[in-house]
Coordinates of C-alpha atoms in Angstrom, one line a residue:
X1 CA 78.0 107.8 87.0
X2 CA 76.8 110.5 89.3
X3 CA 78.6 109.9 92.8
X4 CA 75.7 108.4 95.5
X5 CA 77.5 110.1 98.7
X6 CA 78.6 113.6 96.9
X7 CA 75.8 115.1 98.6
X8 CA 76.2 114.1 101.6
X9 CA 79.9 115.0 101.4
X10 CA 78.8 118.5 100.1
X11 CA 76.4 119.0 103.5
X12 CA 79.2 118.1 105.3
X13 CA 81.3 120.7 104.7
X14 CA 78.1 123.0 104.8
X15 CA 77.8 121.7 108.3
X16 CA 81.1 122.0 109.2
X17 CA 81.4 125.7 107.9
X18 CA 78.5 126.4 110.3
X19 CA 80.0 124.6 113.2
X20 CA 82.8 126.5 113.2
X21 CA 81.6 129.3 113.3
X22 CA 79.6 129.0 115.8
X23 CA 83.4 127.4 117.5
X24 CA 84.9 130.7 116.5
X25 CA 81.8 133.1 118.1
X26 CA 82.1 131.1 121.7
X27 CA 86.0 131.6 121.8
X28 CA 85.7 135.1 122.6
X29 CA 82.7 134.7 125.2
X30 CA 82.3 132.5 128.0
X31 CA 82.4 128.9 128.5
X32 CA 80.9 126.3 130.5
X33 CA 83.1 123.9 131.1
X34 CA 82.6 120.0 132.8
X35 CA 84.5 117.3 132.4
X36 CA 84.1 113.8 131.2
X37 CA 86.1 110.7 132.4
X38 CA 88.7 112.8 134.0
X39 CA 89.4 115.7 135.2
X40 CA 91.6 116.5 132.1
X41 CA 88.9 115.6 129.4
X42 CA 86.6 118.2 129.1
X43 CA 83.3 119.2 127.3
X44 CA 81.9 121.8 127.0
X45 CA 78.4 123.2 125.8
X46 CA 79.7 124.3 122.7
X47 CA 80.8 121.0 122.3
X48 CA 76.8 119.5 122.7
X49 CA 75.7 122.2 120.8
X50 CA 77.6 121.7 118.1
X51 CA 76.8 117.8 117.5
X52 CA 73.3 118.3 118.1
X53 CA 73.2 121.0 114.7
X54 CA 75.3 118.5 113.1
X55 CA 73.0 115.5 114.5
X56 CA 69.5 116.9 114.1
X57 CA 70.4 118.6 110.5
X58 CA 72.3 114.7 109.1
X59 CA 68.5 112.9 110.4
X60 CA 66.4 116.0 109.0
X61 CA 68.1 115.4 105.1
X62 CA 69.4 111.9 105.4
X63 CA 67.1 110.5 108.0
X64 CA 68.0 106.3 107.0
X65 CA 71.5 107.3 108.1
X66 CA 73.6 106.1 111.5
X67 CA 75.4 108.4 113.6
X68 CA 78.8 108.1 116.1
X69 CA 79.6 110.9 118.0
X70 CA 81.5 112.0 121.1
X71 CA 79.0 113.5 122.7
X72 CA 76.3 111.2 122.0
X73 CA 79.0 108.3 123.2
X74 CA 79.6 110.3 126.2
X75 CA 76.2 110.2 127.2
X76 CA 75.1 106.7 126.8
X77 CA 74.9 105.9 123.2
X78 CA 76.7 102.6 121.6
X79 CA 79.6 103.2 119.8
X80 CA 79.2 100.4 117.1
X81 CA 79.8 100.9 113.2
X82 CA 77.6 98.9 111.3
X83 CA 77.4 98.4 107.0
X84 CA 74.5 101.6 107.6
X85 CA 75.8 105.2 106.2
X86 CA 77.3 105.8 109.5
X87 CA 78.6 109.8 110.2
X88 CA 81.6 109.4 112.4
X89 CA 81.6 113.6 114.1
X90 CA 83.8 114.9 117.0
X91 CA 82.0 117.7 117.1
X92 CA 84.9 120.5 118.4
X93 CA 87.8 117.9 118.6
X94 CA 90.5 119.8 120.6
X95 CA 88.1 120.6 123.6
X96 CA 91.4 121.8 125.7
X97 CA 92.8 124.0 123.1
X98 CA 89.4 125.8 122.3
X99 CA 88.8 125.8 126.5
X100 CA 92.5 128.1 126.8
X101 CA 92.5 129.9 123.3
X102 CA 94.8 127.6 121.6
X103 CA 94.6 128.7 118.2
X104 CA 93.7 124.5 117.1
X105 CA 90.1 123.5 116.7
X106 CA 88.5 121.2 114.4
X107 CA 85.5 120.1 113.7
X108 CA 86.1 116.4 112.3
X109 CA 83.0 114.8 110.0
X110 CA 83.7 111.1 108.7
X111 CA 81.3 109.0 107.0
X112 CA 81.7 104.9 106.1
X113 CA 79.4 102.9 104.0
X114 CA 80.0 99.3 104.2
X115 CA 82.7 100.2 107.2
X116 CA 84.5 101.4 105.1
X117 CA 85.2 105.6 104.6
X118 CA 84.0 107.2 101.9
X119 CA 84.6 110.9 102.8
X120 CA 86.1 113.1 105.4
X121 CA 86.0 116.8 106.1
X122 CA 87.9 118.2 108.6
X123 CA 87.6 122.3 109.4
X124 CA 90.2 123.8 111.2
X125 CA 87.7 126.5 112.0
X126 CA 90.1 128.9 114.1
X127 CA 92.9 128.7 111.0
X128 CA 90.0 128.8 108.7
X129 CA 91.1 125.5 106.7
X130 CA 88.9 123.3 105.1
X131 CA 90.6 119.9 104.6
X132 CA 88.6 117.3 102.1
X133 CA 89.0 114.0 101.0
X134 CA 86.5 111.6 98.8
X135 CA 87.7 108.0 98.7
X136 CA 89.5 107.7 94.7
X137 CA 89.6 111.7 93.8
X138 CA 92.3 113.2 96.5
X139 CA 92.8 115.2 99.3
X140 CA 92.8 119.0 99.5
X141 CA 93.3 121.7 102.0
X142 CA 90.7 124.7 100.7
X143 CA 90.5 123.4 97.3
X144 CA 94.6 122.9 96.8
X145 CA 95.5 119.2 96.5
X146 CA 97.2 118.1 99.3
X147 CA 100.1 115.5 98.8
X148 CA 102.1 113.7 101.7
X149 CA 106.0 114.1 102.1
X150 CA 108.2 112.2 100.4
X151 CA 111.3 111.9 103.0
X152 CA 111.9 108.3 103.1
X153 CA 114.5 109.0 105.7
X154 CA 113.3 109.2 109.8
X155 CA 116.0 111.0 110.7
X156 CA 115.3 114.0 108.6
X157 CA 112.1 114.0 109.8
X158 CA 109.0 115.4 112.4
X159 CA 106.7 113.2 113.9
X160 CA 103.7 114.4 116.1
X161 CA 101.7 112.9 118.5
X162 CA 100.1 114.1 121.6
X163 CA 100.3 113.2 125.5
X164 CA 96.4 112.1 126.0
X165 CA 93.7 112.3 128.6
X166 CA 95.1 109.2 130.1
X167 CA 96.9 110.7 133.3
X168 CA 97.4 106.6 134.8
X169 CA 101.2 106.9 135.7
X170 CA 102.0 103.8 134.0
X171 CA 99.9 104.5 130.7
X172 CA 102.1 108.3 130.8
X173 CA 105.3 106.1 131.8
X174 CA 104.7 104.1 128.5
X175 CA 103.5 107.4 126.4
X176 CA 107.0 109.1 127.7
X177 CA 109.4 105.7 126.8
X178 CA 107.7 105.8 123.2
X179 CA 108.7 109.4 122.8
X180 CA 111.7 109.3 123.8
X181 CA 112.9 106.2 121.5
X182 CA 111.8 107.4 118.7
X183 CA 113.1 111.3 119.3
X184 CA 116.6 109.6 120.0
X185 CA 117.1 107.5 116.5
X186 CA 117.3 110.7 116.2
X187 CA 114.5 112.9 114.3
X188 CA 114.5 116.4 113.4
X189 CA 111.8 116.7 116.4
X190 CA 108.5 116.2 117.7
X191 CA 104.8 118.2 117.5
X192 CA 101.5 118.0 118.1
X193 CA 98.9 120.8 117.5
X194 CA 96.0 119.3 120.8
X195 CA 94.1 118.1 117.8
X196 CA 94.4 114.4 116.5
X197 CA 92.1 115.1 113.0
X198 CA 94.4 118.4 112.7
X199 CA 97.9 116.6 112.7
X200 CA 96.2 113.6 110.3
X201 CA 96.5 116.4 108.1
X202 CA 99.4 118.4 108.5
X203 CA 101.0 114.8 107.9
X204 CA 98.5 114.5 104.7
X205 CA 100.4 118.4 104.2
X206 CA 103.2 116.9 104.2
X207 CA 104.3 119.3 107.3
X208 CA 105.5 116.4 109.2
X209 CA 106.2 112.8 108.1
X210 CA 104.0 110.8 110.8
X211 CA 101.6 111.3 113.2
X212 CA 100.9 108.3 115.7
X213 CA 99.3 107.9 119.3
X214 CA 97.6 105.8 121.7
X215 CA 93.9 106.3 123.6
X216 CA 92.5 108.7 120.6
X217 CA 88.9 107.8 119.6
X218 CA 87.6 106.6 116.5
X219 CA 85.6 110.1 116.0
X220 CA 89.2 111.6 116.4
X221 CA 90.8 109.9 112.8
X222 CA 87.8 108.9 111.0
X223 CA 88.1 111.6 108.7
X224 CA 91.7 112.2 108.8
X225 CA 91.9 109.0 108.0
X226 CA 90.5 109.1 104.6
X227 CA 92.4 112.7 104.3
X228 CA 95.7 110.9 104.6
X229 CA 95.1 107.7 102.0
X230 CA 94.0 110.3 99.7
X231 CA 97.0 112.5 99.7
X232 CA 99.0 109.4 99.1
X233 CA 100.1 108.6 102.7
X234 CA 99.6 105.0 104.7
X235 CA 97.6 104.0 108.2
X236 CA 98.5 101.0 110.6
X237 CA 98.3 99.9 113.5
X238 CA 100.6 100.8 116.5
X239 CA 102.3 97.1 116.7
X240 CA 102.2 97.1 112.9
X241 CA 99.1 95.3 111.6
X242 CA 96.1 97.3 109.9
X243 CA 94.6 100.2 111.2
X244 CA 91.2 99.4 113.3
X245 CA 88.8 102.3 113.3
X246 CA 87.8 101.1 116.9
X247 CA 90.9 99.9 118.6
X248 CA 91.9 104.0 119.6
X249 CA 95.6 103.4 118.3
X250 CA 96.7 104.8 114.6
X251 CA 100.1 105.3 112.6
X252 CA 99.8 107.7 109.9
X253 CA 102.5 108.4 108.0
X254 CA 103.4 109.3 104.3
X255 CA 104.9 105.8 103.5
X256 CA 105.7 102.6 105.4
X257 CA 108.9 103.0 105.5
X258 CA 108.5 105.7 108.1
X259 CA 105.6 104.1 109.7
X260 CA 107.2 100.5 110.2
X261 CA 110.1 102.4 111.9
X262 CA 108.2 104.3 114.3
X263 CA 106.0 100.6 114.7
X264 CA 109.6 99.4 115.9
X265 CA 109.9 102.3 118.7
X266 CA 106.3 102.5 120.6
X267 CA 105.8 101.2 124.1
X268 CA 102.7 99.7 122.7
X269 CA 99.1 99.1 125.1
X270 CA 96.0 98.4 123.9
X271 CA 93.0 101.1 125.9
X272 CA 89.3 100.3 126.4
X273 CA 88.3 99.7 122.5
X274 CA 85.3 102.0 121.4
X275 CA 82.8 99.5 120.7
X276 CA 83.3 97.4 123.9
X277 CA 80.1 96.5 125.4
X278 CA 78.9 99.2 127.7
X279 CA 79.1 98.5 131.3
X280 CA 75.7 98.5 133.5
X281 CA 75.8 100.8 136.1

């Protein structure tokens, strides 16, 4: 029986490559930067142009599909995941990296049906690494099979995380508290490349054992979630329950032992959900 979503996945890969080319070109040129929720929550014309390219192309080819995109939501669109075939897109994951020329920027395209992820495409465009995964069919980078690390000892692990864009002192204190406790387990080290999608792909690749973060969005992790699980990894909430894509909290790990050990050290907090009703202005 033919895969009903293969055509959509092929289209996502082609769109990611085209978007990546736009991003690489923009890195060489002057860019216009504006702020969203704060002075550290950045958006560029490239973010908006790439999302427009993806939305228009998807709507033309798959007119009945739904869409959740970072810049669309920032502009006031609702962020609700329904049973409809839905594209969940971060046009430029790692905008701050992009603005500073830091060479980790990704196009992230996830695809869900009946509220379950079917495939994920993450294109780390400066590195020219195309990560792909289709549910039940494995995960790949540039065509090579991905497999998570087999490490079960947290003290022999590298853990990835990020600081996020919230500069509220109480939130920052919790982020540093979690980092300190995890680092002092001890572990081999902490890393972070500045893009959630790429951090998740590094878990899938086996070079870091886990990635956790509070404050990310569904478009940051939707594609990476499929890539991690198809590479043999696990996903969960930072307090140990199942991953809720809209909760803005994630642990992606090579196995449950590592994930559950991280859960014990996280100083958890609860950001406003992605699907929270929009307050009237």
